[in-house]
């Protein structure tokens, strides 16, 4: 889920509520706050807490809420986990600490200690493009046996790695392996993946739920049709703006146009230029009534 | 196709003939010589020519033969293309030159001039892990309009990029986009890809052809069953040895054990250690009669 | 300066005081807290504040104190800058935000807004090995004209870049360009650099001050002799431990042995193994009375 | 030394002779052909051989001639080494093979076998920016004991690594460690380096020889003055053009203007645009009579 902002320092409260309702109306199975698309590590702690509070209240138990707690300092991750628990969230999501690179034994130690101390279950998050360090399949297998570690979201984009991971934990039925990049959700679900965390579901939640359902029942014709739309979304919305922030810029542009929430971004990113916004919105309009 | 070697400097001639026959017996639709799995850029030019000659004679028109001509010097690529033409090959495969990195306009110029001059059609080959430089989707689109450029093999492993490329050339029906990593063949064929170039088909060609066929007819149950075997092959054969050469080392180990061809590698790589070889072969035997 | 820790969560208060005194006794010209060697981004905020408070009190105006405020969230950088001001520090040090990569215009905007808002002058810090993003020479030149940006520490290790930066700001006499890697301090000072921030000065402050002084007066014989010792320190202390944390692990091992402070590290890093510690300390003893 | 080209496929013979004479007139101590600045791996083999032949004849024993033989195929490196021997060259220069990455034991094996087989002494060449793989200090130390390996040129730009290497071989008096980047020549010579291989000496050989001499006798004032000019050359000539080829494009632009040789480049690189050429030449003219 996006982090709706009125300006770089201020949460858009009613926008947050509207966006939660919009996403839930599409039938999603959970809500992930403060991931990369949610600009998590760039949001001030006070604002992160506000968002978690407001979103949990709005969801009110209808679906599980997952909260990103990735941090370069262990204690700050734990602080956020404790806040999330108190606010009523169901799970925390933790990537590798992203300042100092580390070897695998240290990564395993970090995650083990975090899972030991966290009052909420931990979902691992592999996103080496941002954090510089990737989990190895062996580390994931080791961590999967921890009773408070409940799955992994893999945003590496490396499907060889993804399938090796699925195979490594295939004897652990309660350890979902979830594809991060939304254009990979369908094909991974077809072949053993457990779902997706598509940023595009901020705008078109029903589309992604339908695609997931079609993949689950191996309805290839529907998968192909909806997947085409997903790639169209990707090629329209996610290719502008500064690298690293382009996805969020594209999503916020359309979210604002759809009156879901305000479109400001965390520093130093800014809304897309007017001409690009017009171009995007024209294209989105041409798709008709997606939802 | 592997490059069968008796020792680092000497082609295994009868091994080459046996390997060609074995691969063709599985029903493959083409043969790619001197790619990365074939150790192309590490093979001496004289040996490359011998391989092309022998393989073309053995294939004798039964399937198209593609020859890797990637080089850091333009003229050497062209020399290999001319030799391949003379030997009876059908197509050349060219990646980005791999010493000096270059910007996209220069890459487009290189490939355009190569396609202009090449006596055989050119298949593009994207493998930035080796060559440092990736084609952009825009460059591929531009090059796809060249009458002597006939498709692209994408070994980036980045399926987001893959699907964007498929979309970019969807109006060009004769421009196949082919997945390089063999574990991605099935899912890309399910969703718009045109095939695969699986190294594992050196050993088990029928398996990969069956998987391809199942994906073409969207027979998900069969895809799932065979894909499991493909991931099993990957996790058994490709994870040992020095990085960069592990795939070839694993394949040559089993190819030698199956008496397909000798198992030497180009300098500086060496056959896997005896204990790893035993472990691999034991596992391969446990699979029973794959082919 | 190292961040002395009794255990991963607890500052070693008397150790901090002793370490400050030891470093100042060597004649250094300033003290940099919470840089990479100080494990800045891995220290809990509460502990960071404690360290800044205690160190500023101990220094008590004898030399300028610089405080690292690098963060992935703008507001948290600013919070630390405000705390540092209140505690009596003289300057803050800010690197590029290290989760989302960004283009140069966004980096310039971030630093400009930080310098606008910061109650203390800002020293730029270039450390792309950790933050993924490097300042360009052009961005530095632009930022150098901001009245609240007072210099740059370059830890890129790229001396071509360093010298180009020196040249780009040569008309701004009050904008020092400082080499990060301690083994480069002497040669950069010989050729236009403004100093160094050597981690080894936690242990041997006099040595580095003498080396700096010798470089300032172009006393090459002394530079060569002392530089040899600096490389010896580097090759003894900084080559063990996990990558990213090896320097701090080596320094803390010797700091503990010299009874300067406790030797714990921030999670997930741990003190070096006993046999490596013994080996290091034996080597350090063989140097006799360095200081 | 640049590789003078009339067009991408044709050596400029008289230009090669003139350029050799110009460089030698500046008092250089050796000539390095077919390095990165010489576009080595992008030059066709026939042209490489022509260049080696012509340059060796022109030098005629006045200074040692070194020939780059880096290749992705072992036998091709050896072929070039044998040709170089026959043509009268004195040494070959070999970097790590640049298609398949490799681990250190394999790199050591490659270089050992090359040195065993080469009819000329081998100078190692570390340029990981192009070849993806860096020698480690340990590998260099091991290789330094081979009787046919005579030194190393380090173009990594990492002076920490450089100084560690100098220290690792300090007991081997006949194993020079030479800085690749020309802006580092002076400071490394001041502190234990053995020289430089400055591309700028194609144009201004006397300047670089004078700088080297001043560094040898620790004449800091002269070093500072000449080093300023060297950084000026760098910032004027090497910052244009496609990355990877910018240095050669800048040098060839001025070489042509000085009537030293023709200015064509290997495919896919092209001479700089006219407006950039004018700008460069105007700046070079403003320096007066450098040589």
GROMACS .gro file of C-alpha atoms in nm, chain B residues 9 35-46 48 70-76 95 97-103 106-107 109-110 113 125 127-133 241-245 248-249 267-270, chain D residues 9 35-46 48 70-76 95 97-103 106-107 109-110 113 125 127-133 241-245 248-249 267-270:
model
  106
  300UNK     CA    1   4.289  -2.751  -2.653
  326UNK     CA    2   2.695  -1.995  -2.634
  327UNK     CA    3   2.796  -1.951  -2.272
  328UNK     CA    4   2.720  -2.313  -2.186
  329UNK     CA    5   2.928  -2.399  -2.492
  330UNK     CA    6   3.214  -2.192  -2.345
  331UNK     CA    7   3.214  -1.995  -2.672
  332UNK     CA    8   3.439  -1.699  -2.591
  333UNK     CA    9   3.689  -1.926  -2.413
  334UNK     CA   10   3.739  -2.164  -2.706
  335UNK     CA   11   4.030  -2.102  -2.947
  336UNK     CA   12   3.915  -1.984  -3.290
  337UNK     CA   13   4.052  -2.293  -3.462
  339UNK     CA   14   3.541  -2.307  -3.270
  361UNK     CA   15   3.000  -1.273  -2.982
  362UNK     CA   16   3.339  -1.103  -2.973
  363UNK     CA   17   3.505  -0.789  -2.842
  364UNK     CA   18   3.632  -0.713  -3.195
  365UNK     CA   19   3.378  -0.655  -3.471
  366UNK     CA   20   3.581  -0.813  -3.748
  367UNK     CA   21   3.624  -1.137  -3.553
  386UNK     CA   22   2.568  -1.058  -2.768
  388UNK     CA   23   3.079  -0.681  -2.708
  389UNK     CA   24   3.210  -0.760  -2.363
  390UNK     CA   25   3.526  -0.563  -2.294
  391UNK     CA   26   3.436  -0.196  -2.337
  392UNK     CA   27   3.096  -0.108  -2.198
  393UNK     CA   28   2.890   0.107  -2.428
  394UNK     CA   29   2.581   0.324  -2.436
  397UNK     CA   30   2.660   0.254  -2.982
  398UNK     CA   31   2.514  -0.087  -2.914
  400UNK     CA   32   2.508   0.083  -3.421
  401UNK     CA   33   2.723  -0.225  -3.358
  404UNK     CA   34   2.644  -0.293  -3.879
  416UNK     CA   35   2.160  -1.241  -2.718
  418UNK     CA   36   2.339  -1.173  -2.117
  419UNK     CA   37   2.446  -0.875  -1.907
  420UNK     CA   38   2.583  -1.098  -1.630
  421UNK     CA   39   2.869  -1.178  -1.865
  422UNK     CA   40   2.885  -0.875  -2.094
  423UNK     CA   41   2.807  -0.600  -1.838
  424UNK     CA   42   2.570  -0.427  -2.079
  532UNK     CA   43   3.213  -2.541  -0.939
  533UNK     CA   44   3.337  -2.193  -0.986
  534UNK     CA   45   3.076  -1.934  -1.050
  535UNK     CA   46   3.041  -1.870  -1.419
  536UNK     CA   47   3.147  -2.222  -1.510
  539UNK     CA   48   2.906  -2.634  -1.784
  540UNK     CA   49   3.099  -2.830  -1.523
  558UNK     CA   50   4.112  -2.307  -1.941
  559UNK     CA   51   4.105  -2.213  -1.659
  560UNK     CA   52   3.812  -2.431  -1.560
  561UNK     CA   53   3.852  -2.792  -1.459
  882UNK     CA   54   3.932  -0.146  -3.998
  908UNK     CA   55   4.597  -0.175  -2.366
  909UNK     CA   56   4.253  -0.031  -2.296
  910UNK     CA   57   4.351   0.314  -2.424
  911UNK     CA   58   4.488   0.132  -2.727
  912UNK     CA   59   4.143  -0.030  -2.773
  913UNK     CA   60   4.324  -0.368  -2.765
  914UNK     CA   61   4.036  -0.614  -2.734
  915UNK     CA   62   3.830  -0.423  -2.994
  916UNK     CA   63   4.099  -0.433  -3.265
  917UNK     CA   64   4.088  -0.712  -3.526
  918UNK     CA   65   4.372  -0.963  -3.490
  919UNK     CA   66   4.525  -0.876  -3.824
  921UNK     CA   67   4.681  -0.591  -3.387
  943UNK     CA   68   4.440  -1.016  -2.284
  944UNK     CA   69   4.181  -1.248  -2.435
  945UNK     CA   70   3.885  -1.460  -2.332
  946UNK     CA   71   4.049  -1.763  -2.499
  947UNK     CA   72   4.382  -1.884  -2.364
  948UNK     CA   73   4.524  -1.994  -2.698
  949UNK     CA   74   4.458  -1.653  -2.855
  968UNK     CA   75   4.461  -0.909  -1.768
  970UNK     CA   76   3.996  -1.320  -1.910
  971UNK     CA   77   3.689  -1.105  -1.941
  972UNK     CA   78   3.389  -1.315  -2.040
  973UNK     CA   79   3.353  -1.582  -1.774
  974UNK     CA   80   3.417  -1.455  -1.423
  975UNK     CA   81   3.638  -1.683  -1.219
  976UNK     CA   82   3.752  -1.747  -0.866
  979UNK     CA   83   4.137  -2.039  -1.143
  980UNK     CA   84   4.281  -1.697  -1.210
  982UNK     CA   85   4.609  -2.119  -1.271
  983UNK     CA   86   4.538  -1.923  -1.589
  986UNK     CA   87   4.995  -2.150  -1.740
  998UNK     CA   88   4.720  -0.609  -1.553
 1000UNK     CA   89   4.147  -0.369  -1.454
 1001UNK     CA   90   3.830  -0.503  -1.291
 1002UNK     CA   91   3.616  -0.221  -1.432
 1003UNK     CA   92   3.654  -0.391  -1.769
 1004UNK     CA   93   3.715  -0.755  -1.679
 1005UNK     CA   94   3.477  -0.786  -1.379
 1006UNK     CA   95   3.739  -0.977  -1.179
 1114UNK     CA   96   3.209   1.050  -2.518
 1115UNK     CA   97   3.056   0.722  -2.424
 1116UNK     CA   98   3.172   0.576  -2.098
 1117UNK     CA   99   3.448   0.326  -2.157
 1118UNK     CA  100   3.567   0.500  -2.467
 1121UNK     CA  101   4.048   0.726  -2.619
 1122UNK     CA  102   3.805   0.961  -2.792
 1140UNK     CA  103   3.357  -0.006  -3.377
 1141UNK     CA  104   3.121   0.092  -3.227
 1142UNK     CA  105   3.290   0.407  -3.103
 1143UNK     CA  106   3.309   0.723  -3.310
   0.00000   0.00000   0.00000
